[in-house]
Coordinates of C-alpha atoms in Angstrom, one line a residue:
X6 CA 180.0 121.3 97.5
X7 CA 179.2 123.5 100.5
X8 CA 176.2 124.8 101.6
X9 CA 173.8 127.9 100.1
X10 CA 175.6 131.6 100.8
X11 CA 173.5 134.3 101.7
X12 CA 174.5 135.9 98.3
X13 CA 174.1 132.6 96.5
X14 CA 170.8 132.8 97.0
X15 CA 170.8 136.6 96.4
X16 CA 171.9 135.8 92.9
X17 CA 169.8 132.6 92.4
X18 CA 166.7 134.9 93.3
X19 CA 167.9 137.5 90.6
X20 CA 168.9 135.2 87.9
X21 CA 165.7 134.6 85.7
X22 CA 164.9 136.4 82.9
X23 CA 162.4 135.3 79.4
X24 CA 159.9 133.1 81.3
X25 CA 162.1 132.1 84.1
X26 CA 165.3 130.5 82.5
X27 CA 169.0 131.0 83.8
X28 CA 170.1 134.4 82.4
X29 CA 173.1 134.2 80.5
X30 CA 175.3 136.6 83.1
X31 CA 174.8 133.8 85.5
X32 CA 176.1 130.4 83.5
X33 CA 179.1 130.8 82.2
X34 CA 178.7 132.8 78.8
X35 CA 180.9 135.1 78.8
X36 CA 179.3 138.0 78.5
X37 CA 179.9 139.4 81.9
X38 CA 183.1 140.3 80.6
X39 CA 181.3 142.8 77.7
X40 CA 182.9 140.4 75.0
X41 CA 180.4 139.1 72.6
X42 CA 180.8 135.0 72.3
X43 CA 182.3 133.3 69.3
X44 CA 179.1 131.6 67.9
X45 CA 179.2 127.8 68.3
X46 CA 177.0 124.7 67.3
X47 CA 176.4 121.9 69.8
X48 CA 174.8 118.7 69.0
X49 CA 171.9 117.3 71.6
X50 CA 170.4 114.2 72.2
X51 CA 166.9 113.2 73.9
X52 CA 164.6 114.9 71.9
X53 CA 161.7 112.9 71.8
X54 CA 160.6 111.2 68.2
X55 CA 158.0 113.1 66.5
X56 CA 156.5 110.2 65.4
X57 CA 155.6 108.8 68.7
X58 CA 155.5 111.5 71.0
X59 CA 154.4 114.5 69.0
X60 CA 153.5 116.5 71.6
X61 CA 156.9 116.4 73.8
X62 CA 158.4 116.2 70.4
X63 CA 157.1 120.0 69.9
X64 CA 157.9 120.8 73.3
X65 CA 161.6 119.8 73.1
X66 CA 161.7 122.3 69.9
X67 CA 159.8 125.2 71.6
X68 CA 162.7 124.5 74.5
X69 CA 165.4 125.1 71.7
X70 CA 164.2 128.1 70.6
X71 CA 163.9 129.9 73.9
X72 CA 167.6 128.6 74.8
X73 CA 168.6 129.5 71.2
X74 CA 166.8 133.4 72.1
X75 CA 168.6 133.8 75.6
X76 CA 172.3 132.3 73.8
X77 CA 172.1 134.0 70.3
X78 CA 175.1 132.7 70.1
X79 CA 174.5 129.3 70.3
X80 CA 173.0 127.0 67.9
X81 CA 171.4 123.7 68.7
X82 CA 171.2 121.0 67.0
X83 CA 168.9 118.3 68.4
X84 CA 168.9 114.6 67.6
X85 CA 166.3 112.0 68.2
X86 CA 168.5 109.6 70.0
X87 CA 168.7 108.3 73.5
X88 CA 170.3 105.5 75.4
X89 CA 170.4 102.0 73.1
X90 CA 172.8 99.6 74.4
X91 CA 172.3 97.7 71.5
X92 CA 173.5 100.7 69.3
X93 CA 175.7 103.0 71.7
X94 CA 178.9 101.0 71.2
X95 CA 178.7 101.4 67.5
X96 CA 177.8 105.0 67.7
X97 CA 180.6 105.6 70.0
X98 CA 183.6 103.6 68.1
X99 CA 182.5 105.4 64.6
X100 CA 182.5 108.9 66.2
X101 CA 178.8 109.5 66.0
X102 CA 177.6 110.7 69.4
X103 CA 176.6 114.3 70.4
X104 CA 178.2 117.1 72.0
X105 CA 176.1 116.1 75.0
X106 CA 175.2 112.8 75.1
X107 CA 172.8 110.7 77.9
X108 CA 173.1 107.5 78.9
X109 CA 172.1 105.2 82.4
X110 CA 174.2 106.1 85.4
X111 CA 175.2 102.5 85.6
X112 CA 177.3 103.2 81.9
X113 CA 179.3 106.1 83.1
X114 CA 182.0 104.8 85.2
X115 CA 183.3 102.2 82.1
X116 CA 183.1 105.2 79.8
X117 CA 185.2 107.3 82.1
X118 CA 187.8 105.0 82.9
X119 CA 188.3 104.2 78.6
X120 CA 188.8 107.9 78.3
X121 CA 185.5 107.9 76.3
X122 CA 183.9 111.2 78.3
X123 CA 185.7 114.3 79.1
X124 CA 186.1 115.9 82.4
X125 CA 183.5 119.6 82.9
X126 CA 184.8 120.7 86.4
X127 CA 185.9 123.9 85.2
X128 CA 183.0 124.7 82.3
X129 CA 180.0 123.7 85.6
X130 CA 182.1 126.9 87.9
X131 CA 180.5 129.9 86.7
X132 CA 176.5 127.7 86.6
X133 CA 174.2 128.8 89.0
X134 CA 174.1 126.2 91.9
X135 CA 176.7 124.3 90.7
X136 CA 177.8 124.4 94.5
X137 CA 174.8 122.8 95.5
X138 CA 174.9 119.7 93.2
X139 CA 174.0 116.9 95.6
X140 CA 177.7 114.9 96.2
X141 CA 175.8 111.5 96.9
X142 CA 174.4 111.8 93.1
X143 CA 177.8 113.1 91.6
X144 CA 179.8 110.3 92.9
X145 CA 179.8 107.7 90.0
X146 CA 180.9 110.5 87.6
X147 CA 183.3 112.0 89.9
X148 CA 187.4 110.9 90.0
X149 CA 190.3 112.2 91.4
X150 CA 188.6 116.0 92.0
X151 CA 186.5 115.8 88.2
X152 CA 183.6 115.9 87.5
X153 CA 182.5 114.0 84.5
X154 CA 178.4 114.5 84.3
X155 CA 176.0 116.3 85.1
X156 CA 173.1 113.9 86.5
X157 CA 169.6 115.1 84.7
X158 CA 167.3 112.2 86.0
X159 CA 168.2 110.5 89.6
X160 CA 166.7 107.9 92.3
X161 CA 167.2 105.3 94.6
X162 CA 165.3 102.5 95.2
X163 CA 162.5 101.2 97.4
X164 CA 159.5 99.1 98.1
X165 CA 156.5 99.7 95.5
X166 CA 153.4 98.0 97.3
X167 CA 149.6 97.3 97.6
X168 CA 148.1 99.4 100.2
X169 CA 144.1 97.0 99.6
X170 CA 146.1 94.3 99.5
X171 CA 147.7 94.9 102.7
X172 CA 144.6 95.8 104.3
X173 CA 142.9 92.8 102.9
X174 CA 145.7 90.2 104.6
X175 CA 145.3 92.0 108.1
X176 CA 148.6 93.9 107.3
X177 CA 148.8 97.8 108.1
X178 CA 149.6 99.7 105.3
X179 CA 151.0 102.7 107.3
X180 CA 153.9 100.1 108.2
X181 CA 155.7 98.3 105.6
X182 CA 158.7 95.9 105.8
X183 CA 161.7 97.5 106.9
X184 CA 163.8 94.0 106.5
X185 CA 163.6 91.3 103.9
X186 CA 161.9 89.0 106.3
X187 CA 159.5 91.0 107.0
X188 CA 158.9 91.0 103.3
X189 CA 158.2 87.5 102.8
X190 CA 155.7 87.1 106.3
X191 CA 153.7 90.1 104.0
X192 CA 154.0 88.1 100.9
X193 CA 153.0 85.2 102.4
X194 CA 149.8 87.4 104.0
X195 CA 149.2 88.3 101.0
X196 CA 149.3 85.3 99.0
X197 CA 147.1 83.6 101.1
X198 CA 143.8 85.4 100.4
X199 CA 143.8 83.5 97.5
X200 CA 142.0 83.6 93.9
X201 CA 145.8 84.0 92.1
X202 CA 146.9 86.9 94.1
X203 CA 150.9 86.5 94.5
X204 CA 153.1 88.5 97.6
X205 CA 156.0 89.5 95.7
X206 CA 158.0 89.5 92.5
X207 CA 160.5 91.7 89.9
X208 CA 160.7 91.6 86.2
X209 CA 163.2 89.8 84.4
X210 CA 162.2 89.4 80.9
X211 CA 164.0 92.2 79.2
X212 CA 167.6 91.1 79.9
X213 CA 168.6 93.0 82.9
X214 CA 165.7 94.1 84.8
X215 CA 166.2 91.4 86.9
X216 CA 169.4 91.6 87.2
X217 CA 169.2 95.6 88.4
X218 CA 166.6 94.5 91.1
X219 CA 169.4 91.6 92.6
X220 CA 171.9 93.7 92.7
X221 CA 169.6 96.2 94.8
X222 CA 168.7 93.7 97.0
X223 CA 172.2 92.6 97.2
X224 CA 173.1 96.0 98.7
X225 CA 170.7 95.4 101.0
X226 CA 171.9 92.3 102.3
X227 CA 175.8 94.2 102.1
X228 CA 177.4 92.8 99.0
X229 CA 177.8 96.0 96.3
X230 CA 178.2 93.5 93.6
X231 CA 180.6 95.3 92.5
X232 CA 184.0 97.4 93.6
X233 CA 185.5 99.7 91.2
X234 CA 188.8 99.6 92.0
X235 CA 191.2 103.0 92.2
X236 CA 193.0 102.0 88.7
X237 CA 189.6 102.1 87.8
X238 CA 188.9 98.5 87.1
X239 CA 186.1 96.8 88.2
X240 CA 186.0 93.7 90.6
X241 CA 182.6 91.4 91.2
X242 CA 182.3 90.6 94.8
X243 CA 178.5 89.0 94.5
X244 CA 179.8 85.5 94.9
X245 CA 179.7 85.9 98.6
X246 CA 177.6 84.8 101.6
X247 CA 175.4 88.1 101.3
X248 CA 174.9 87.4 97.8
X249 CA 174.0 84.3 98.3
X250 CA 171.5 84.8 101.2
X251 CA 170.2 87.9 98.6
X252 CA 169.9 85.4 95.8
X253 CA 168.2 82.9 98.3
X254 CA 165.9 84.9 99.0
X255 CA 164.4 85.2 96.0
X256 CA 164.4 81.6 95.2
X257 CA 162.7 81.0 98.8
X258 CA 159.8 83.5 97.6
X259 CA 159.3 81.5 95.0
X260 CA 159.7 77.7 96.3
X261 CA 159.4 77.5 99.7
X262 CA 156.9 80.3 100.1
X263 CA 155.0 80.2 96.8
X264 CA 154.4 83.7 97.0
X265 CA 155.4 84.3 93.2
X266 CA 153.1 85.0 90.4
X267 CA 152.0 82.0 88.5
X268 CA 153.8 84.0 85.2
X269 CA 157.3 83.3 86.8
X270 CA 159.0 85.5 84.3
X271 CA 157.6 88.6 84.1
X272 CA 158.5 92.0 82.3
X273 CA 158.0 95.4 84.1
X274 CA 154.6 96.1 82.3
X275 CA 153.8 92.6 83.3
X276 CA 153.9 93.5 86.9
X277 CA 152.4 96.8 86.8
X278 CA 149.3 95.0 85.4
X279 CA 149.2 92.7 88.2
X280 CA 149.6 95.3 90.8
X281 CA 146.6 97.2 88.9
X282 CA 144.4 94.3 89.0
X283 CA 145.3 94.1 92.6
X284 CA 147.0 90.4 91.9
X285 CA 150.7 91.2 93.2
X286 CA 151.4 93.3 97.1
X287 CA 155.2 94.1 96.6
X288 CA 157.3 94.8 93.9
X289 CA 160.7 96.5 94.3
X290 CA 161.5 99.7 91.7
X291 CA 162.4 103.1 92.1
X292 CA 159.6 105.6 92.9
X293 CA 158.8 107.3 89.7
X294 CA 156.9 104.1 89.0
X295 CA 154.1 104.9 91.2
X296 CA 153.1 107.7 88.1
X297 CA 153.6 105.0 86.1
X298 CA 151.3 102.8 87.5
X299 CA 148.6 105.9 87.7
X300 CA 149.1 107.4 84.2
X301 CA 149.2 104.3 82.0
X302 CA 147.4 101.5 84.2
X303 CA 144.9 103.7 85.7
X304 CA 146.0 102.5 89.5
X305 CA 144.0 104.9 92.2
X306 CA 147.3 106.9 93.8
X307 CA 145.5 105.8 96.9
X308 CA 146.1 102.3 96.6
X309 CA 150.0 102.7 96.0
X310 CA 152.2 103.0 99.1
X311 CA 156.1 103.6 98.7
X312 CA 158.9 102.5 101.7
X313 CA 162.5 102.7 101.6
X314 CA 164.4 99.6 100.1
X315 CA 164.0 96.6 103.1
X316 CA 167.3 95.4 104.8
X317 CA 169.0 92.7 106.2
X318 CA 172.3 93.9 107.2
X319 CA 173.6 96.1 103.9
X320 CA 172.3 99.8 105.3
X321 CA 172.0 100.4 101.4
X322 CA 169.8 100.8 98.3
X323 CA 170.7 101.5 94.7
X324 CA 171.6 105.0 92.8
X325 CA 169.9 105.1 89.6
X326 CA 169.2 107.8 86.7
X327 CA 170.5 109.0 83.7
X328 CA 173.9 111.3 83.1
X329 CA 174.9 113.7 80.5
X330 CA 178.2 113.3 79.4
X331 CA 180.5 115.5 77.2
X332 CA 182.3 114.4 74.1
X333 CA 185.8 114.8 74.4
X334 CA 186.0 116.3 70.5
X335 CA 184.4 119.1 72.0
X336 CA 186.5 122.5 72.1
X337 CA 186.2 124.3 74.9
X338 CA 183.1 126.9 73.6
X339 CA 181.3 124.2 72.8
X340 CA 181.7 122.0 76.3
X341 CA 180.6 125.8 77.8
X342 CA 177.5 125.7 75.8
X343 CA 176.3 122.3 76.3
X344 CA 176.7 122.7 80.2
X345 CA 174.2 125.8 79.7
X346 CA 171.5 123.7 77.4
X347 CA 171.6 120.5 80.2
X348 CA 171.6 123.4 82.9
X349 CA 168.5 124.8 81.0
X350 CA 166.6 122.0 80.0
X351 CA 167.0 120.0 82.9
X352 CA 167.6 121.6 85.7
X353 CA 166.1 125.1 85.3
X354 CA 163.7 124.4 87.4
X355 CA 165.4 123.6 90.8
X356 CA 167.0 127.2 89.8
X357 CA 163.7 129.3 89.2
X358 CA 161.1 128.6 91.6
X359 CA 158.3 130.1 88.9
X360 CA 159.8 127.5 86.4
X361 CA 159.5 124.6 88.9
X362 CA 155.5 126.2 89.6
X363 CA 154.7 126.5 86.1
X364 CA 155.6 122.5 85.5
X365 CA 154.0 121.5 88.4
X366 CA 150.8 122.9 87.9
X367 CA 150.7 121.5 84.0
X368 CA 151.3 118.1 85.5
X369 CA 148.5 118.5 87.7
X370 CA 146.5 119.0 84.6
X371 CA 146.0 114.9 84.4
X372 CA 144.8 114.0 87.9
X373 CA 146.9 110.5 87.5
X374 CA 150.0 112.6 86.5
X375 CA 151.1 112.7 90.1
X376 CA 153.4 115.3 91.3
X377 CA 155.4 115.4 94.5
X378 CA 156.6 112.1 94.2
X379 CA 159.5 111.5 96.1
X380 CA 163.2 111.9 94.0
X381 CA 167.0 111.9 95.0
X382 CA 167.7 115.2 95.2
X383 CA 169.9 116.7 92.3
X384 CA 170.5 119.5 94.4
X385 CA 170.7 120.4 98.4
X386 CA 170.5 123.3 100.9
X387 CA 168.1 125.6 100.3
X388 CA 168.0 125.8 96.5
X389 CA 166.3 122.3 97.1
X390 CA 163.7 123.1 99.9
X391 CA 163.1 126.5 97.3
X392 CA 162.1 124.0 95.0
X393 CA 159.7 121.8 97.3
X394 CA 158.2 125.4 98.4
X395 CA 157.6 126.1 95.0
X396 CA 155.9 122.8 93.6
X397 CA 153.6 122.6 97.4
X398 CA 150.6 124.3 95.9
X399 CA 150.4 121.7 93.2
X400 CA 151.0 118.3 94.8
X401 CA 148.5 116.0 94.6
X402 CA 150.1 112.6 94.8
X403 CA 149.4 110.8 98.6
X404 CA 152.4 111.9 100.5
X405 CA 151.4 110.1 103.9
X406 CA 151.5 106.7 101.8
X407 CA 155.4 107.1 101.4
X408 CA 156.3 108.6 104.4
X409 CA 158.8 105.5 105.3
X410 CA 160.4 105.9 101.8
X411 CA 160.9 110.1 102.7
X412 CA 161.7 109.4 106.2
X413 CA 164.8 106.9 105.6
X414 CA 165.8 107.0 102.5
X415 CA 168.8 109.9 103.7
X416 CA 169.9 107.0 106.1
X417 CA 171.1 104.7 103.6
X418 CA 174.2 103.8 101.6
X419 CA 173.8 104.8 97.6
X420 CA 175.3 101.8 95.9
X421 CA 175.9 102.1 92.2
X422 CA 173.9 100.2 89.7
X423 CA 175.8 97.8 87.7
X424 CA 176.3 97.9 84.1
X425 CA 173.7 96.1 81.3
X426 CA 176.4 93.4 80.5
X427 CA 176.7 92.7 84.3
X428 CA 173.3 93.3 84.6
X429 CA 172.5 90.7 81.9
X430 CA 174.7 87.9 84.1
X431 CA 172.2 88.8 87.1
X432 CA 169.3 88.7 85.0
X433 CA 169.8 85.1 83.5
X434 CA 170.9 84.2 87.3
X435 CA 167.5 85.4 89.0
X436 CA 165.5 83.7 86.1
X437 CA 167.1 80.0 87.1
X438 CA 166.5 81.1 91.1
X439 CA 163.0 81.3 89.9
X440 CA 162.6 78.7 87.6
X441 CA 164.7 75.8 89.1
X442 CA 163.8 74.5 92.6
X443 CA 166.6 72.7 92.9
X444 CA 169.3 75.3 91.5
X445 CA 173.1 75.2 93.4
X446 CA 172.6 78.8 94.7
X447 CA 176.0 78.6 95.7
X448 CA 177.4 77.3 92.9
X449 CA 175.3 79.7 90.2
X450 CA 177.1 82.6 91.8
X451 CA 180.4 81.1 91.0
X452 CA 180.0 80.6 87.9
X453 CA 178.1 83.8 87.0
X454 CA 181.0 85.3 89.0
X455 CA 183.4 84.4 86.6
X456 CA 180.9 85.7 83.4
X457 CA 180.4 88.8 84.7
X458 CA 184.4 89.5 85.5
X459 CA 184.4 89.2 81.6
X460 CA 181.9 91.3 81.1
X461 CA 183.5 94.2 83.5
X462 CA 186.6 93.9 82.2
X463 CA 185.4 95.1 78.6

């Protein structure tokens, strides 16, 4: 993946036609060659249920059609399904999923190494800035020289905090914690004003939120929680003195600084609502929660400040996102199309900067609906900075108040989430930290260890 050629960007200016999309001479049809494409049918997930969300529901048709006018050749069908880990296996195993298929980043790596995915090296060539897919996103879906995803959704995390609160406890809010110490002398600040007001906390009621956020921290203190090995098996390496003094510090929080919300386990809308009621300073989550907390909980963007993930030692925070993935009963015309509808739905607009202005501004519509918010980059070099150039006239989301998150977050390690049967062992492991006072750190993360080992093995 090198960086942008002067005729790369040449042909990325010239390559939008009908409203800004790709134009088919520049991803991979075919028809640069005069021949006219064999027509094919792909299947699509993510399409939004009509039922719930009517209007992106209409939108992800309207998207169909226009890809469906620039491909006549193609035909899409698009399925209401998305990413149930409850249901994937079954779907999977009885030969039900799409011809492009999402799922959680963390999910990839086990599917790849089973055989379950199929490689798309040679069907991504002939895309339009394909050579400018960001390698630091690409690498759980990349082995020996394949490619295996194309990432559609991707972030790291960091440190979601109060700004009032900060100022109320005598902390500056222009400089956050840059190490988990730090993190606990704020929550303590913070704490201490009183009237049920709690420093710090992360969700843990859903199964593996909690267990997502350990891990991150784990980084953080250098333990990965997991290695995948190069047979492509996976070994757990939290049982270790980083993942203990990770896994200590959330018990500490919580006993020997009472800085924890009264609600000890907490889901993640639970501790949205608390930071919107201005009852909870730090929370740690990836940074397209801030919208989140301004769209649905009515938080004043002002309030919100963002910094890159605190450390003690690991240089590291934690990839996250979603993937699409390719069904290896796909024939080849079929693999070619599906890379062109996740190049067009998803990424058209780090490809056409009029796309990329066009979705900006209707974001802007809702003042909460912040835009500008820092991401991981999908792509680099200047078809990245094209993008940013593009989207600057609309963004209205407080960039000052994450300028620690923007300023370091190129500095640290990206360290792979783990899976949600992993993730479920971390989980029920940060639950007892909380819970327990007297819990055998130590000897949890044996034991837990050994669960997980099972899990990663399936």
């Amino acid at each position: 993946m090198g960086a942008a050629s002067l005729a790369g960007a040449a042909a990325l200016a010239a390559c939008s036609q009908s409203g800004g999309s790709p134009s088919p001479s520049g991803t991979g049809s075919g028809t640069s060659t005069g021949a006219t494409p064999a027509a094919v049918t792909i299947s699509v997930s993510g399409m939004p249920d009509k039922q719930t969300f009517p209007e992106a529901n209409a939108q992800f048709l309207e998207d169909v059609a226009a890809f469906e006018e620039l491909y006549p050749h193609i035909t899409v069908d698009p399925r209401a399904t998305g990413w149930q880990p409850d249901t994937f296996p079954a779907r999977l195993a009885g030969g039900q999923l799409e011809t492009v298929f999402q799922v959680p980043v963390t999910e990839a790596p086990t599917l790849i190494r089973h055989g379950q995915v199929v490689p798309i090296t040679d069907f991504l060539a002939d895309l339009e800035g394909s050579d400018l897919l960001n390698e630091r996103v690409l690498e759980p879906v990349s082995v020996d020289g394949e490619l295996y995803g194309i990432p559609v959704r991707s972030h790291s995390l960091g440190l979601i905090y109060n700004r009032s609160l900060f100022e109320a406890a005598g902390l500056d809010p222009d400089a956050p914690p840059t190490t988990w110490d730090e993190v606990r002398e704020a929550a303590r600040a913070i704490t201490a004003l009183g009237d049920g007001v709690a420093g710090f906390a992360v969700g843990t009621k859903n199964g593996t939120e909690g267990g997502g956020m350990y891990a991150a921290i784990n980084a953080s203190f250098g333990d990965d929680t997991f290695v995948v090995e190069e047979d492509g098996s996976t070994t757990i390496t939290f049982d270790s003195e980083a993942g203990r003094r990770a896994m200590s510090f959330l018990h500490d929080v919580r006993w020997q600084d009472d800085a924890w919300p009264g609600q000890t386990i907490l889901g993640i809308d639970d501790v949205k609502q608390l930071i919107a009621t201005e009852r909870l300073g730090l929370w740690v989550h990836a940074p397209d929660q801030v919208r989140s907390l301004t769209l649905k909980f009515g938080v004043d963007p002002s309030t919100i400040g963002l910094a890159a993930m605190p450390q003690a030692g690991g240089d590291a925070t934690q990839l996250g996102g979603s993937m699409a993935l390719f069904n290896p009963a796909a024939s080849p015309e079929q693999l070619t199309a599906a890379s062109q509808w996740i190049w067009f739905e998803y990424l058209r607009k780090y490809l056409d900067p009029e796309v990329a202005a066009a979705e900006a501004e209707a974001l802007r519509g809702d003042p909460a609906n912040l835009v500008g918010i820092p991401e991981l980059p999908i792509f680099t070099g200047d078809l990245y900075e094209r993008y940013n150039e593009a989207i600057a006239p609309f963004v209205n989301a407080p960039l000052e108040n994450y300028a620690d998150y923007i300023e370091r977050i190129d500095e640290l390690r990206l360290v792979p989430e783990p899976n949600a049967q992993i993730k479920s062992v971390l989980n029920r492991m940060v639950q007892q930290a909380v819970t327990e006072q007297d819990v055998d750190v130590e000897a949890m993360l044996a034991d837990g260890a050994g669960e997980a080992e099972q899990a990663a093995s399936r």
